Amino acid sequence: MRNRLHGYYDEVGLGPVPQPCEPFPSFDEERLDIVLELRPKVVSFHFGLPDTKIVQQLKEAGCVLLCSATTVSEARQIEAAGVNAIIAQGYEAGGHRGTFTGDPAIDTVGTMALVPQIVDAVRVPVIAAGGIFDGRGIAASFALGASGVQIGTAFLACPEANVQPVYRAGLRAASDESTSVARCFTGRPARVVRNRFVLEMAGEEDAALEFPLQASLALPLSMAVDESRRADFLPIWAGQGVAKLREMTATALVEKLVAEAGP
């Protein structure tokens, strides 16, 4: 992978490709201590189940625990671990896949199929996520048995979202066919708006380093170029319904979603 990225590094003036490293810290004891001190009402895990000891400590601190599942098998493991609710993440969802068992390339169940299967397999509340952009998606999720919904991409067009101008422009230009799941940015499968880097690396997904080592090599590219070229290398995380984005304040969007979903 380092050899493959040499050309990009030369192009943007970064010099030699460095040795891969962990670019950001994982959830460790130090961060657990901070969470236990702050005692947030909700703690959500997306990259798999935490250790049983961590689950117990957080629950004793009064935190409600959520964890993402992309299959029924994962949902059952989450319930058995004592987590309070399960986020059923369909393949349509933007950003990183929450898969933690099996093969992410095979575990590609969509939200409409995943939610009712998880609802029938567990007894804890299920939160639908992936491809939900308006009240129709919310109503459909409730009809499938979900107790709630988790919406991400729809809020990226809100002025409160802290996204770069080039990121916002990429969202505006996206169509219903603009996203795909790629590993080239971080090493973990994630749904993004396709850009030059995604397209040129598409045939070399198997060469991507494990998460988060790939990120230490790929993410510096977007930070090394000026605004006019950043779109070539910036990961624009977005779900399949990105073309349905509506630009309004977060408050207005929430009110509209509630009204659209109906009673």
PDB file of C-alpha atoms in Angstrom:
ATOM      1  CA  MET A   1       0.000   0.000   0.000  1.00  0.00           C
ATOM      2  CA  ARG A   2       2.859   2.416   0.741  1.00  0.00           C
ATOM      3  CA  ASN A   3       4.207   1.889  -2.779  1.00  0.00           C
ATOM      4  CA  ARG A   4       0.749   2.469  -4.250  1.00  0.00           C
ATOM      5  CA  LEU A   5       0.432   5.824  -2.477  1.00  0.00           C
ATOM      6  CA  HIS A   6       3.856   7.188  -3.480  1.00  0.00           C
ATOM      7  CA  GLY A   7       2.454   8.903  -6.562  1.00  0.00           C
ATOM      8  CA  TYR A   8      -0.226  10.687  -4.566  1.00  0.00           C
ATOM      9  CA  TYR A   9       2.280  11.818  -1.928  1.00  0.00           C
ATOM     10  CA  ASP A  10       4.565  13.227  -4.634  1.00  0.00           C
ATOM     11  CA  GLU A  11       1.623  14.955  -6.299  1.00  0.00           C
ATOM     12  CA  VAL A  12       0.549  16.831  -3.164  1.00  0.00           C
ATOM     13  CA  GLY A  13       4.081  17.501  -1.924  1.00  0.00           C
ATOM     14  CA  LEU A  14       4.063  15.297   1.162  1.00  0.00           C
ATOM     15  CA  GLY A  15       7.370  13.597   0.459  1.00  0.00           C
ATOM     16  CA  PRO A  16       8.030   9.922   1.267  1.00  0.00           C
ATOM     17  CA  VAL A  17       5.129   7.779   2.435  1.00  0.00           C
ATOM     18  CA  PRO A  18       5.672   7.170   6.172  1.00  0.00           C
ATOM     19  CA  GLN A  19       5.425   3.915   8.032  1.00  0.00           C
ATOM     20  CA  PRO A  20       1.802   3.251   9.037  1.00  0.00           C
ATOM     21  CA  CYS A  21       0.870   3.972  12.632  1.00  0.00           C
ATOM     22  CA  GLU A  22      -2.240   4.377  14.777  1.00  0.00           C
ATOM     23  CA  PRO A  23      -3.325   7.972  13.982  1.00  0.00           C
ATOM     24  CA  PHE A  24      -5.839   8.268  16.805  1.00  0.00           C
ATOM     25  CA  PRO A  25      -6.225   6.551  20.173  1.00  0.00           C
ATOM     26  CA  SER A  26      -8.603   3.680  20.772  1.00  0.00           C
ATOM     27  CA  PHE A  27     -11.072   3.500  23.639  1.00  0.00           C
ATOM     28  CA  ASP A  28      -8.755   2.616  26.511  1.00  0.00           C
ATOM     29  CA  GLU A  29      -8.741   2.724  30.312  1.00  0.00           C
ATOM     30  CA  GLU A  30      -7.932   6.439  30.354  1.00  0.00           C
ATOM     31  CA  ARG A  31     -10.923   7.268  28.174  1.00  0.00           C
ATOM     32  CA  LEU A  32     -13.142   4.905  30.117  1.00  0.00           C
ATOM     33  CA  ASP A  33     -12.219   6.769  33.302  1.00  0.00           C
ATOM     34  CA  ILE A  34     -13.242  10.059  31.664  1.00  0.00           C
ATOM     35  CA  VAL A  35     -16.605   8.620  30.619  1.00  0.00           C
ATOM     36  CA  LEU A  36     -17.189   7.199  34.092  1.00  0.00           C
ATOM     37  CA  GLU A  37     -16.378  10.594  35.602  1.00  0.00           C
ATOM     38  CA  LEU A  38     -18.701  12.503  33.256  1.00  0.00           C
ATOM     39  CA  ARG A  39     -21.484   9.892  33.438  1.00  0.00           C
ATOM     40  CA  PRO A  40     -23.230  10.709  30.130  1.00  0.00           C
ATOM     41  CA  LYS A  41     -26.805   9.510  29.855  1.00  0.00           C
ATOM     42  CA  VAL A  42     -26.046   7.450  26.735  1.00  0.00           C
ATOM     43  CA  VAL A  43     -22.885   5.691  25.532  1.00  0.00           C
ATOM     44  CA  SER A  44     -22.971   4.227  22.019  1.00  0.00           C
ATOM     45  CA  PHE A  45     -20.458   1.729  20.597  1.00  0.00           C
ATOM     46  CA  HIS A  46     -20.104   1.337  16.839  1.00  0.00           C
ATOM     47  CA  PHE A  47     -17.011  -0.773  16.170  1.00  0.00           C
ATOM     48  CA  GLY A  48     -18.080  -3.826  18.115  1.00  0.00           C
ATOM     49  CA  LEU A  49     -18.849  -4.928  21.624  1.00  0.00           C
ATOM     50  CA  PRO A  50     -16.742  -3.578  24.484  1.00  0.00           C
ATOM     51  CA  ASP A  51     -15.379  -5.900  27.145  1.00  0.00           C
ATOM     52  CA  THR A  52     -17.953  -7.270  29.595  1.00  0.00           C
ATOM     53  CA  LYS A  53     -16.222  -5.423  32.435  1.00  0.00           C
ATOM     54  CA  ILE A  54     -16.628  -2.117  30.585  1.00  0.00           C
ATOM     55  CA  VAL A  55     -20.317  -2.797  29.970  1.00  0.00           C
ATOM     56  CA  GLN A  56     -20.837  -3.472  33.660  1.00  0.00           C
ATOM     57  CA  GLN A  57     -18.930  -0.377  34.792  1.00  0.00           C
ATOM     58  CA  LEU A  58     -20.875   1.904  32.470  1.00  0.00           C
ATOM     59  CA  LYS A  59     -24.210   0.449  33.506  1.00  0.00           C
ATOM     60  CA  GLU A  60     -23.304   0.856  37.174  1.00  0.00           C
ATOM     61  CA  ALA A  61     -22.529   4.512  36.384  1.00  0.00           C
ATOM     62  CA  GLY A  62     -26.097   4.897  35.134  1.00  0.00           C
ATOM     63  CA  CYS A  63     -25.305   5.047  31.417  1.00  0.00           C
ATOM     64  CA  VAL A  64     -27.726   3.652  28.839  1.00  0.00           C
ATOM     65  CA  LEU A  65     -25.681   1.555  26.403  1.00  0.00           C
ATOM     66  CA  LEU A  66     -26.228   1.235  22.658  1.00  0.00           C
ATOM     67  CA  CYS A  67     -24.273  -0.851  20.166  1.00  0.00           C
ATOM     68  CA  SER A  68     -24.479  -1.234  16.383  1.00  0.00           C
ATOM     69  CA  ALA A  69     -25.298  -4.534  14.692  1.00  0.00           C
ATOM     70  CA  THR A  70     -25.279  -5.316  10.983  1.00  0.00           C
ATOM     71  CA  THR A  71     -26.561  -8.892  11.306  1.00  0.00           C
ATOM     72  CA  VAL A  72     -28.927 -10.872  13.516  1.00  0.00           C
ATOM     73  CA  SER A  73     -25.954 -12.788  14.922  1.00  0.00           C
ATOM     74  CA  GLU A  74     -24.297  -9.572  16.061  1.00  0.00           C
ATOM     75  CA  ALA A  75     -27.570  -8.368  17.582  1.00  0.00           C
ATOM     76  CA  ARG A  76     -27.865 -11.534  19.644  1.00  0.00           C
ATOM     77  CA  GLN A  77     -24.316 -11.100  20.931  1.00  0.00           C
ATOM     78  CA  ILE A  78     -25.045  -7.496  21.884  1.00  0.00           C
ATOM     79  CA  GLU A  79     -28.177  -8.467  23.788  1.00  0.00           C
ATOM     80  CA  ALA A  80     -26.335 -11.262  25.607  1.00  0.00           C
ATOM     81  CA  ALA A  81     -23.672  -8.769  26.703  1.00  0.00           C
ATOM     82  CA  GLY A  82     -26.273  -6.714  28.550  1.00  0.00           C
ATOM     83  CA  VAL A  83     -26.430  -3.702  26.241  1.00  0.00           C
ATOM     84  CA  ASN A  84     -29.688  -1.748  26.619  1.00  0.00           C
ATOM     85  CA  ALA A  85     -30.604  -1.233  22.949  1.00  0.00           C
ATOM     86  CA  ILE A  86     -29.382  -2.273  19.512  1.00  0.00           C
ATOM     87  CA  ILE A  87     -28.774  -0.003  16.530  1.00  0.00           C
ATOM     88  CA  ALA A  88     -29.674  -2.017  13.422  1.00  0.00           C
ATOM     89  CA  GLN A  89     -27.361  -0.503  10.813  1.00  0.00           C
ATOM     90  CA  GLY A  90     -28.453  -1.265   7.269  1.00  0.00           C
ATOM     91  CA  TYR A  91     -26.069  -1.320   4.326  1.00  0.00           C
ATOM     92  CA  GLU A  92     -27.459   2.016   3.125  1.00  0.00           C
ATOM     93  CA  ALA A  93     -25.924   3.879   6.067  1.00  0.00           C
ATOM     94  CA  GLY A  94     -23.216   6.470   5.564  1.00  0.00           C
ATOM     95  CA  GLY A  95     -19.808   6.266   7.181  1.00  0.00           C
ATOM     96  CA  HIS A  96     -18.174   3.229   8.714  1.00  0.00           C
ATOM     97  CA  ARG A  97     -19.889  -0.114   8.837  1.00  0.00           C
ATOM     98  CA  GLY A  98     -20.421  -1.371  12.385  1.00  0.00           C
ATOM     99  CA  THR A  99     -19.694  -4.991  11.423  1.00  0.00           C
ATOM    100  CA  PHE A 100     -17.683  -6.820  14.083  1.00  0.00           C
ATOM    101  CA  THR A 101     -18.185 -10.487  13.131  1.00  0.00           C
ATOM    102  CA  GLY A 102     -18.121 -12.218   9.780  1.00  0.00           C
ATOM    103  CA  ASP A 103     -17.085 -10.661   6.481  1.00  0.00           C
ATOM    104  CA  PRO A 104     -18.077  -7.004   5.905  1.00  0.00           C
ATOM    105  CA  ALA A 105     -18.081  -7.661   2.163  1.00  0.00           C
ATOM    106  CA  ILE A 106     -20.782 -10.314   2.620  1.00  0.00           C
ATOM    107  CA  ASP A 107     -22.768  -8.897   5.550  1.00  0.00           C
ATOM    108  CA  THR A 108     -24.608  -6.315   3.446  1.00  0.00           C
ATOM    109  CA  VAL A 109     -28.206  -6.555   4.663  1.00  0.00           C
ATOM    110  CA  GLY A 110     -30.301  -3.447   3.990  1.00  0.00           C
ATOM    111  CA  THR A 111     -32.270  -1.605   6.658  1.00  0.00           C
ATOM    112  CA  MET A 112     -35.709  -2.773   5.496  1.00  0.00           C
ATOM    113  CA  ALA A 113     -34.669  -6.435   5.725  1.00  0.00           C
ATOM    114  CA  LEU A 114     -32.441  -6.136   8.788  1.00  0.00           C
ATOM    115  CA  VAL A 115     -34.717  -4.285  11.214  1.00  0.00           C
ATOM    116  CA  PRO A 116     -37.628  -6.775  11.395  1.00  0.00           C
ATOM    117  CA  GLN A 117     -35.257  -9.740  11.624  1.00  0.00           C
ATOM    118  CA  ILE A 118     -33.404  -8.219  14.571  1.00  0.00           C
ATOM    119  CA  VAL A 119     -36.679  -7.129  16.191  1.00  0.00           C
ATOM    120  CA  ASP A 120     -37.883 -10.738  16.054  1.00  0.00           C
ATOM    121  CA  ALA A 121     -34.579 -12.109  17.373  1.00  0.00           C
ATOM    122  CA  VAL A 122     -34.075  -9.977  20.498  1.00  0.00           C
ATOM    123  CA  ARG A 123     -36.096  -8.562  23.373  1.00  0.00           C
ATOM    124  CA  VAL A 124     -34.307  -5.222  23.812  1.00  0.00           C
ATOM    125  CA  PRO A 125     -35.344  -2.101  21.844  1.00  0.00           C
ATOM    126  CA  VAL A 126     -34.085  -1.834  18.271  1.00  0.00           C
ATOM    127  CA  ILE A 127     -33.115   1.478  16.650  1.00  0.00           C
ATOM    128  CA  ALA A 128     -33.208   1.580  12.844  1.00  0.00           C
ATOM    129  CA  ALA A 129     -30.325   3.263  10.999  1.00  0.00           C
ATOM    130  CA  GLY A 130     -29.340   3.603   7.367  1.00  0.00           C
ATOM    131  CA  GLY A 131     -31.027   5.408   4.492  1.00  0.00           C
ATOM    132  CA  ILE A 132     -33.562   7.263   6.668  1.00  0.00           C
ATOM    133  CA  PHE A 133     -33.911  10.826   5.411  1.00  0.00           C
ATOM    134  CA  ASP A 134     -37.536  11.842   5.866  1.00  0.00           C
ATOM    135  CA  GLY A 135     -40.715  11.010   7.730  1.00  0.00           C
ATOM    136  CA  ARG A 136     -41.539   8.137   5.399  1.00  0.00           C
ATOM    137  CA  GLY A 137     -38.372   6.341   6.453  1.00  0.00           C
ATOM    138  CA  ILE A 138     -39.210   6.932  10.105  1.00  0.00           C
ATOM    139  CA  ALA A 139     -42.767   5.643   9.697  1.00  0.00           C
ATOM    140  CA  ALA A 140     -41.512   2.594   7.796  1.00  0.00           C
ATOM    141  CA  SER A 141     -39.004   1.833  10.554  1.00  0.00           C
ATOM    142  CA  PHE A 142     -41.709   1.947  13.208  1.00  0.00           C
ATOM    143  CA  ALA A 143     -43.920  -0.289  11.053  1.00  0.00           C
ATOM    144  CA  LEU A 144     -41.070  -2.814  10.959  1.00  0.00           C
ATOM    145  CA  GLY A 145     -40.940  -2.898  14.746  1.00  0.00           C
ATOM    146  CA  ALA A 146     -38.181  -0.388  15.504  1.00  0.00           C
ATOM    147  CA  SER A 147     -38.494   1.568  18.743  1.00  0.00           C
ATOM    148  CA  GLY A 148     -36.593   4.532  17.325  1.00  0.00           C
ATOM    149  CA  VAL A 149     -34.418   5.731  14.468  1.00  0.00           C
ATOM    150  CA  GLN A 150     -30.866   7.023  14.185  1.00  0.00           C
ATOM    151  CA  ILE A 151     -30.351   9.620  11.461  1.00  0.00           C
ATOM    152  CA  GLY A 152     -26.956  10.982  10.456  1.00  0.00           C
ATOM    153  CA  THR A 153     -26.418  12.126   6.868  1.00  0.00           C
ATOM    154  CA  ALA A 154     -29.684  14.094   6.747  1.00  0.00           C
ATOM    155  CA  PHE A 155     -28.263  16.516   9.326  1.00  0.00           C
ATOM    156  CA  LEU A 156     -25.032  17.231   7.427  1.00  0.00           C
ATOM    157  CA  ALA A 157     -26.791  19.884   5.338  1.00  0.00           C
ATOM    158  CA  CYS A 158     -27.816  21.797   8.468  1.00  0.00           C
ATOM    159  CA  PRO A 159     -25.803  24.968   9.174  1.00  0.00           C
ATOM    160  CA  GLU A 160     -24.965  23.613  12.634  1.00  0.00           C
ATOM    161  CA  ALA A 161     -23.005  20.724  11.064  1.00  0.00           C
ATOM    162  CA  ASN A 162     -19.291  21.440  11.325  1.00  0.00           C
ATOM    163  CA  VAL A 163     -18.282  20.257   7.846  1.00  0.00           C
ATOM    164  CA  GLN A 164     -15.797  21.803   5.446  1.00  0.00           C
ATOM    165  CA  PRO A 165     -17.167  23.812   2.480  1.00  0.00           C
ATOM    166  CA  VAL A 166     -15.744  21.209   0.070  1.00  0.00           C
ATOM    167  CA  TYR A 167     -17.541  18.463   2.019  1.00  0.00           C
ATOM    168  CA  ARG A 168     -20.818  20.384   1.848  1.00  0.00           C
ATOM    169  CA  ALA A 169     -20.345  20.948  -1.890  1.00  0.00           C
ATOM    170  CA  GLY A 170     -19.774  17.228  -2.398  1.00  0.00           C
ATOM    171  CA  LEU A 171     -23.019  16.435  -0.606  1.00  0.00           C
ATOM    172  CA  ARG A 172     -24.944  18.951  -2.719  1.00  0.00           C
ATOM    173  CA  ALA A 173     -23.588  17.494  -5.956  1.00  0.00           C
ATOM    174  CA  ALA A 174     -24.307  13.865  -5.046  1.00  0.00           C
ATOM    175  CA  SER A 175     -27.044  11.822  -6.710  1.00  0.00           C
ATOM    176  CA  ASP A 176     -28.738   8.586  -5.703  1.00  0.00           C
ATOM    177  CA  GLU A 177     -25.912   6.685  -7.458  1.00  0.00           C
ATOM    178  CA  SER A 178     -22.974   8.619  -5.991  1.00  0.00           C
ATOM    179  CA  THR A 179     -22.016   6.512  -2.969  1.00  0.00           C
ATOM    180  CA  SER A 180     -20.205   3.241  -2.492  1.00  0.00           C
ATOM    181  CA  VAL A 181     -18.551   1.312   0.326  1.00  0.00           C
ATOM    182  CA  ALA A 182     -14.758   1.619   0.321  1.00  0.00           C
ATOM    183  CA  ARG A 183     -11.806   0.697   2.540  1.00  0.00           C
ATOM    184  CA  CYS A 184      -9.237   3.011   0.975  1.00  0.00           C
ATOM    185  CA  PHE A 185      -9.545   5.810   3.538  1.00  0.00           C
ATOM    186  CA  THR A 186      -9.265   3.990   6.866  1.00  0.00           C
ATOM    187  CA  GLY A 187      -9.023   0.260   6.183  1.00  0.00           C
ATOM    188  CA  ARG A 188     -12.547  -0.316   7.459  1.00  0.00           C
ATOM    189  CA  PRO A 189     -15.525  -0.508   5.056  1.00  0.00           C
ATOM    190  CA  ALA A 190     -17.320   2.838   4.979  1.00  0.00           C
ATOM    191  CA  ARG A 191     -19.919   4.390   2.680  1.00  0.00           C
ATOM    192  CA  VAL A 192     -18.655   7.555   0.998  1.00  0.00           C
ATOM    193  CA  VAL A 193     -19.427   9.808  -1.939  1.00  0.00           C
ATOM    194  CA  ARG A 194     -17.130   8.548  -4.692  1.00  0.00           C
ATOM    195  CA  ASN A 195     -14.298  10.864  -5.646  1.00  0.00           C
ATOM    196  CA  ARG A 196     -11.051  10.504  -7.560  1.00  0.00           C
ATOM    197  CA  PHE A 197      -9.267   8.619  -4.763  1.00  0.00           C
ATOM    198  CA  VAL A 198     -12.114   6.128  -4.301  1.00  0.00           C
ATOM    199  CA  LEU A 199     -12.382   5.461  -8.039  1.00  0.00           C
ATOM    200  CA  GLU A 200      -8.650   5.031  -8.583  1.00  0.00           C
ATOM    201  CA  MET A 201      -8.246   2.765  -5.548  1.00  0.00           C
ATOM    202  CA  ALA A 202     -11.341   0.665  -6.298  1.00  0.00           C
ATOM    203  CA  GLY A 203      -9.389  -2.257  -7.723  1.00  0.00           C
ATOM    204  CA  GLU A 204      -6.991  -2.394  -4.782  1.00  0.00           C
ATOM    205  CA  GLU A 205      -9.338  -2.664  -1.806  1.00  0.00           C
ATOM    206  CA  ASP A 206      -7.736  -5.941  -0.733  1.00  0.00           C
ATOM    207  CA  ALA A 207      -4.390  -4.164  -0.387  1.00  0.00           C
ATOM    208  CA  ALA A 208      -5.730  -1.658   2.139  1.00  0.00           C
ATOM    209  CA  LEU A 209      -4.124  -1.921   5.563  1.00  0.00           C
ATOM    210  CA  GLU A 210      -6.138  -2.836   8.628  1.00  0.00           C
ATOM    211  CA  PHE A 211      -8.051  -0.108  10.461  1.00  0.00           C
ATOM    212  CA  PRO A 212      -6.788   2.370  11.561  1.00  0.00           C
ATOM    213  CA  LEU A 213      -3.361   1.946   9.929  1.00  0.00           C
ATOM    214  CA  GLN A 214      -4.706   2.784   6.463  1.00  0.00           C
ATOM    215  CA  ALA A 215      -5.989   6.095   7.827  1.00  0.00           C
ATOM    216  CA  SER A 216      -2.485   7.153   8.848  1.00  0.00           C
ATOM    217  CA  LEU A 217      -1.435   6.967   5.190  1.00  0.00           C
ATOM    218  CA  ALA A 218      -4.570   8.061   3.315  1.00  0.00           C
ATOM    219  CA  LEU A 219      -6.104  10.844   5.405  1.00  0.00           C
ATOM    220  CA  PRO A 220      -3.054  13.186   5.264  1.00  0.00           C
ATOM    221  CA  LEU A 221      -3.632  13.561   1.515  1.00  0.00           C
ATOM    222  CA  SER A 222      -6.760  15.704   1.952  1.00  0.00           C
ATOM    223  CA  MET A 223      -5.001  17.908   4.503  1.00  0.00           C
ATOM    224  CA  ALA A 224      -2.000  18.570   2.264  1.00  0.00           C
ATOM    225  CA  VAL A 225      -3.816  20.138  -0.678  1.00  0.00           C
ATOM    226  CA  ASP A 226      -5.619  23.443  -1.085  1.00  0.00           C
ATOM    227  CA  GLU A 227      -9.399  23.837  -1.204  1.00  0.00           C
ATOM    228  CA  SER A 228      -9.581  23.509  -4.999  1.00  0.00           C
ATOM    229  CA  ARG A 229      -8.113  19.980  -4.947  1.00  0.00           C
ATOM    230  CA  ARG A 230      -9.283  18.689  -1.578  1.00  0.00           C
ATOM    231  CA  ALA A 231     -12.374  17.019  -3.028  1.00  0.00           C
ATOM    232  CA  ASP A 232     -10.097  14.529  -4.811  1.00  0.00           C
ATOM    233  CA  PHE A 233      -8.904  13.062  -1.517  1.00  0.00           C
ATOM    234  CA  LEU A 234     -11.407  14.020   1.197  1.00  0.00           C
ATOM    235  CA  PRO A 235     -13.651  11.220   2.513  1.00  0.00           C
ATOM    236  CA  ILE A 236     -17.214  12.499   2.258  1.00  0.00           C
ATOM    237  CA  TRP A 237     -19.098  10.071   4.492  1.00  0.00           C
ATOM    238  CA  ALA A 238     -22.735   9.846   3.371  1.00  0.00           C
ATOM    239  CA  GLY A 239     -25.610   7.386   3.137  1.00  0.00           C
ATOM    240  CA  GLN A 240     -27.379   6.211  -0.008  1.00  0.00           C
ATOM    241  CA  GLY A 241     -30.133   8.798   0.372  1.00  0.00           C
ATOM    242  CA  VAL A 242     -27.702  11.721   0.162  1.00  0.00           C
ATOM    243  CA  ALA A 243     -29.594  13.215  -2.793  1.00  0.00           C
ATOM    244  CA  LYS A 244     -32.536  13.784  -0.418  1.00  0.00           C
ATOM    245  CA  LEU A 245     -30.668  16.296   1.752  1.00  0.00           C
ATOM    246  CA  ARG A 246     -32.603  19.408   2.755  1.00  0.00           C
ATOM    247  CA  GLU A 247     -30.820  22.553   3.867  1.00  0.00           C
ATOM    248  CA  MET A 248     -32.428  23.955   7.008  1.00  0.00           C
ATOM    249  CA  THR A 249     -31.594  24.341  10.667  1.00  0.00           C
ATOM    250  CA  ALA A 250     -31.383  21.227  12.798  1.00  0.00           C
ATOM    251  CA  THR A 251     -34.413  22.371  14.782  1.00  0.00           C
ATOM    252  CA  ALA A 252     -36.460  22.871  11.628  1.00  0.00           C
ATOM    253  CA  LEU A 253     -35.388  19.486  10.277  1.00  0.00           C
ATOM    254  CA  VAL A 254     -36.380  17.665  13.463  1.00  0.00           C
ATOM    255  CA  GLU A 255     -39.767  19.392  13.474  1.00  0.00           C
ATOM    256  CA  LYS A 256     -40.278  18.493   9.804  1.00  0.00           C
ATOM    257  CA  LEU A 257     -39.285  14.858  10.336  1.00  0.00           C
ATOM    258  CA  VAL A 258     -41.710  14.517  13.241  1.00  0.00           C
ATOM    259  CA  ALA A 259     -44.535  16.096  11.243  1.00  0.00           C
ATOM    260  CA  GLU A 260     -43.843  13.910   8.209  1.00  0.00           C
ATOM    261  CA  ALA A 261     -43.717  10.713  10.251  1.00  0.00           C
ATOM    262  CA  GLY A 262     -47.210  11.351  11.582  1.00  0.00           C
ATOM    263  CA  PRO A 263     -48.737  10.291  14.900  1.00  0.00           C
TER     264      PRO A 263
END
